[in-house]
CSV table of C-alpha atoms in Angstrom, one decimal:
chain,number,residue,atom,x,y,z
C,198,ALA,CA,85.2,-4.1,-10.3
C,199,LEU,CA,86.5,-3.3,-13.6
C,200,LYS,CA,86.4,0.6,-14.6
C,201,PHE,CA,85.8,1.6,-18.7
C,202,TRP,CA,87.0,5.6,-19.4
C,203,ASP,CA,86.1,7.4,-22.0
C,204,THR,CA,90.5,8.9,-22.0
C,205,ARG,CA,88.6,12.4,-23.5
C,206,LYS,CA,87.4,12.5,-20.0
C,207,LEU,CA,88.0,11.9,-17.4
C,208,LYS,CA,86.4,12.4,-14.6
C,209,VAL,CA,84.5,9.0,-14.7
C,210,PRO,CA,84.7,6.2,-15.6
C,211,ILE,CA,81.2,5.7,-18.6
C,212,ALA,CA,81.1,2.0,-17.1
C,213,GLN,CA,82.1,-0.4,-14.8
C,214,ALA,CA,81.2,-4.2,-13.4
C,215,SER,CA,82.3,-6.1,-11.3
C,216,PRO,CA,82.4,-10.1,-11.1
C,217,GLN,CA,81.3,-10.4,-7.6
C,218,SER,CA,78.5,-9.0,-5.4
C,219,ASP,CA,80.1,-4.7,-3.6
C,220,THR,CA,78.7,-6.4,-0.4
C,221,THR,CA,82.7,-8.5,0.8
C,222,ASN,CA,84.4,-6.1,3.0
C,223,ASN,CA,87.9,-4.5,1.6
C,224,LYS,CA,90.1,-8.2,2.2
C,225,GLU,CA,88.0,-10.3,0.9
C,226,LYS,CA,87.8,-8.3,-1.9
C,227,ARG,CA,92.2,-8.3,-2.4
C,228,ALA,CA,91.6,-11.7,-1.9
C,229,HIS,CA,89.8,-12.4,-5.1
C,230,GLY,CA,90.9,-9.3,-7.1
C,231,ILE,CA,91.1,-9.0,-10.9
C,232,VAL,CA,94.9,-10.9,-12.3
C,233,SER,CA,94.3,-10.6,-16.2
C,234,LEU,CA,92.7,-9.2,-18.0
C,235,SER,CA,91.9,-10.9,-22.6
C,236,GLN,CA,91.0,-9.1,-24.9
C,237,ASP,CA,89.3,-10.3,-28.8
C,238,SER,CA,90.4,-9.5,-31.7
C,239,SER,CA,87.2,-7.5,-32.1
C,240,GLY,CA,87.2,-5.8,-29.0
C,241,THR,CA,84.0,-7.1,-28.3
C,242,PHE,CA,85.3,-9.4,-25.6
C,243,LEU,CA,86.9,-9.4,-22.1
C,244,THR,CA,88.4,-12.0,-19.8
C,245,ALA,CA,88.8,-11.3,-16.4
C,246,SER,CA,91.2,-13.6,-14.5
C,247,CYS,CA,90.1,-13.2,-10.3
C,248,LYS,CA,92.1,-15.0,-8.0
C,249,ASP,CA,88.9,-17.0,-7.0
C,250,ASN,CA,89.5,-19.1,-9.5
C,251,ARG,CA,87.7,-18.0,-12.2
C,252,ILE,CA,87.4,-16.9,-15.4
C,253,TYR,CA,84.9,-14.1,-16.0
C,254,LEU,CA,83.8,-12.8,-19.4
C,255,TYR,CA,82.7,-10.2,-20.4
C,256,ASN,CA,81.2,-8.5,-23.5
C,257,ILE,CA,81.5,-4.6,-23.4
C,258,LEU,CA,78.5,-3.7,-24.6
C,259,GLN,CA,76.9,-5.2,-22.1
C,260,LEU,CA,79.5,-4.6,-18.6
C,261,ASP,CA,75.9,-3.5,-16.8
C,262,LYS,CA,74.5,-6.3,-16.8
C,263,GLY,CA,77.7,-8.3,-16.1
C,264,PRO,CA,79.8,-11.8,-16.2
C,265,VAL,CA,78.6,-13.4,-19.8
C,266,GLN,CA,80.5,-16.5,-18.3
C,267,SER,CA,82.9,-17.8,-16.0
C,268,PHE,CA,84.9,-20.7,-16.2
C,269,SER,CA,86.7,-23.2,-13.6
C,270,GLY,CA,89.4,-25.2,-13.2
C,271,CYS,CA,92.2,-24.3,-13.1
C,272,ARG,CA,93.9,-22.4,-9.9
C,273,ILE,CA,94.5,-18.9,-9.5
C,274,ASP,CA,96.9,-18.4,-5.9
C,275,SER,CA,99.2,-14.9,-7.4
C,276,PHE,CA,99.2,-11.9,-9.6
C,277,PHE,CA,101.1,-14.1,-12.4
C,278,ILE,CA,98.8,-16.0,-13.9
C,279,ARG,CA,98.0,-14.5,-17.4
C,280,THR,CA,94.4,-15.5,-20.0
C,281,MET,CA,93.6,-14.1,-24.0
C,282,ILE,CA,91.1,-15.4,-25.4
C,283,SER,CA,91.9,-17.1,-29.1
C,284,LEU,CA,92.1,-14.7,-32.4
C,285,ASP,CA,88.5,-16.9,-33.4
C,286,GLY,CA,87.1,-15.9,-30.0
C,287,GLU,CA,86.2,-19.2,-29.0
C,288,HIS,CA,88.5,-20.6,-26.8
C,289,ILE,CA,90.1,-19.3,-23.6
C,290,LEU,CA,93.4,-19.6,-22.7
C,291,SER,CA,94.9,-19.7,-19.6
C,292,GLY,CA,97.8,-20.7,-17.0
C,293,SER,CA,98.1,-22.3,-13.3
C,294,SER,CA,98.8,-22.4,-10.1
C,295,ASP,CA,98.8,-25.7,-10.1
C,296,GLY,CA,101.6,-26.7,-13.5
C,297,ASN,CA,99.2,-27.0,-16.0
C,298,ALA,CA,97.6,-24.7,-18.9
C,299,TYR,CA,94.2,-24.9,-19.7
C,300,ILE,CA,92.0,-24.3,-22.7
C,301,TRP,CA,88.1,-23.7,-22.0
C,302,GLN,CA,85.1,-23.5,-25.2
C,303,VAL,CA,83.6,-20.1,-25.1
C,304,ASN,CA,80.2,-21.7,-25.5
C,305,LYS,CA,80.1,-24.2,-23.0
C,306,PRO,CA,82.0,-23.1,-20.1
C,307,HIS,CA,80.7,-25.9,-18.3
C,308,VAL,CA,82.3,-28.3,-20.1
C,309,ASP,CA,85.6,-29.6,-18.6
C,310,PRO,CA,88.2,-27.4,-19.4
C,311,THR,CA,91.7,-29.4,-22.1
C,312,VAL,CA,93.7,-29.8,-19.1
C,313,LEU,CA,97.7,-29.7,-21.2
C,314,LYS,CA,100.6,-30.7,-18.9
C,315,GLY,CA,103.9,-31.0,-18.9
C,316,HIS,CA,105.5,-28.0,-16.3
C,317,ASP,CA,106.6,-28.1,-12.8
C,318,LYS,CA,105.6,-24.7,-11.3
C,319,GLU,CA,103.5,-22.7,-11.6
C,320,VAL,CA,102.2,-21.6,-15.5
C,321,THR,CA,102.1,-17.5,-16.3
C,322,ALA,CA,102.3,-17.0,-19.5
C,323,VAL,CA,100.5,-18.2,-22.4
C,324,ASP,CA,99.6,-17.3,-25.5
C,325,TRP,CA,98.2,-17.9,-28.6
C,326,SER,CA,99.7,-18.3,-32.2
C,327,GLN,CA,98.8,-15.5,-34.2
C,328,SER,CA,99.1,-17.6,-37.4
C,329,GLU,CA,98.8,-21.3,-36.1
C,330,ILE,CA,94.5,-22.6,-35.0
C,331,GLY,CA,94.9,-23.9,-32.4
C,332,LYS,CA,98.8,-23.8,-31.1
C,333,VAL,CA,100.0,-22.1,-27.9
C,334,VAL,CA,102.4,-21.5,-25.8
C,335,THR,CA,103.4,-22.1,-21.8
C,336,ALA,CA,106.0,-20.6,-19.7
C,337,SER,CA,106.2,-21.4,-16.6
C,338,ASP,CA,108.7,-20.2,-13.4
C,339,ASP,CA,110.0,-23.8,-13.8
C,340,PHE,CA,112.3,-21.9,-16.2
C,341,THR,CA,111.1,-23.8,-19.8
C,342,VAL,CA,108.5,-23.3,-22.1
C,343,ILE,CA,106.3,-26.0,-24.2
C,344,LYS,CA,105.0,-25.0,-27.3
C,345,THR,CA,101.9,-26.5,-27.7
C,346,PHE,CA,99.9,-27.8,-30.7
C,347,HIS,CA,95.9,-29.1,-30.3
C,348,HIS,CA,93.9,-30.7,-34.1
C,349,MET,CA,90.7,-30.2,-32.2
C,350,PHE,CA,91.9,-30.0,-28.6
C,351,GLY,CA,92.9,-34.0,-29.0
C,352,THR,CA,95.8,-35.3,-29.8
C,353,THR,CA,98.7,-32.5,-27.7
C,354,VAL,CA,101.7,-33.4,-30.1
C,355,GLU,CA,104.9,-31.0,-27.8
C,356,HIS,CA,108.0,-29.2,-27.9
C,357,ARG,CA,109.3,-28.1,-24.1
C,358,ASP,CA,112.5,-25.9,-24.9
C,359,GLN,CA,115.3,-26.9,-22.4
C,360,PRO,CA,115.1,-24.1,-19.4
C,361,LEU,CA,115.4,-20.6,-20.8
C,362,LEU,CA,117.6,-19.2,-18.2
C,363,LYS,CA,119.3,-21.0,-14.5
C,364,PRO,CA,118.3,-20.7,-11.2
C,365,ASN,CA,120.6,-18.3,-8.4
C,366,SER,CA,122.9,-17.6,-12.0
C,367,ILE,CA,123.8,-14.8,-13.1
C,368,TYR,CA,123.6,-13.3,-16.0
C,369,PHE,CA,125.0,-10.0,-17.9
């Protein structure tokens, strides 16, 4: 469950929302826990990536209504997968346990996401460029960083950096 607090009064949360019903037992709740949270630049929308392989979009001003939309297609097998909302609030970018990153259009949640391929292991870190709309960066457990530019989510121009760290090496 998502809980929002007024830090001036920390006795009880001011709002609460849950991506699924509270009728499940504790073991099932843990299996479908929240992995990552991301807020848009206006502070109105919040994404919650969950272990049920879905990303839920909430309107913070109407939490009691539950998720506004949900997005599927990525695989979230660990608590290390991150999700980010684009600066314009129109797209959601997520890593995935299948070695890909995914981009959804917020206003078209049922349309298949754009799949960014190129990593060999779980994609754990993703982010949008702060200066160039459509440019993203992804990082993976395969020790690589990939910078990708999508022009209207059509053609992909990709730059793959060499591994940042070598596996099984000691760094000082």
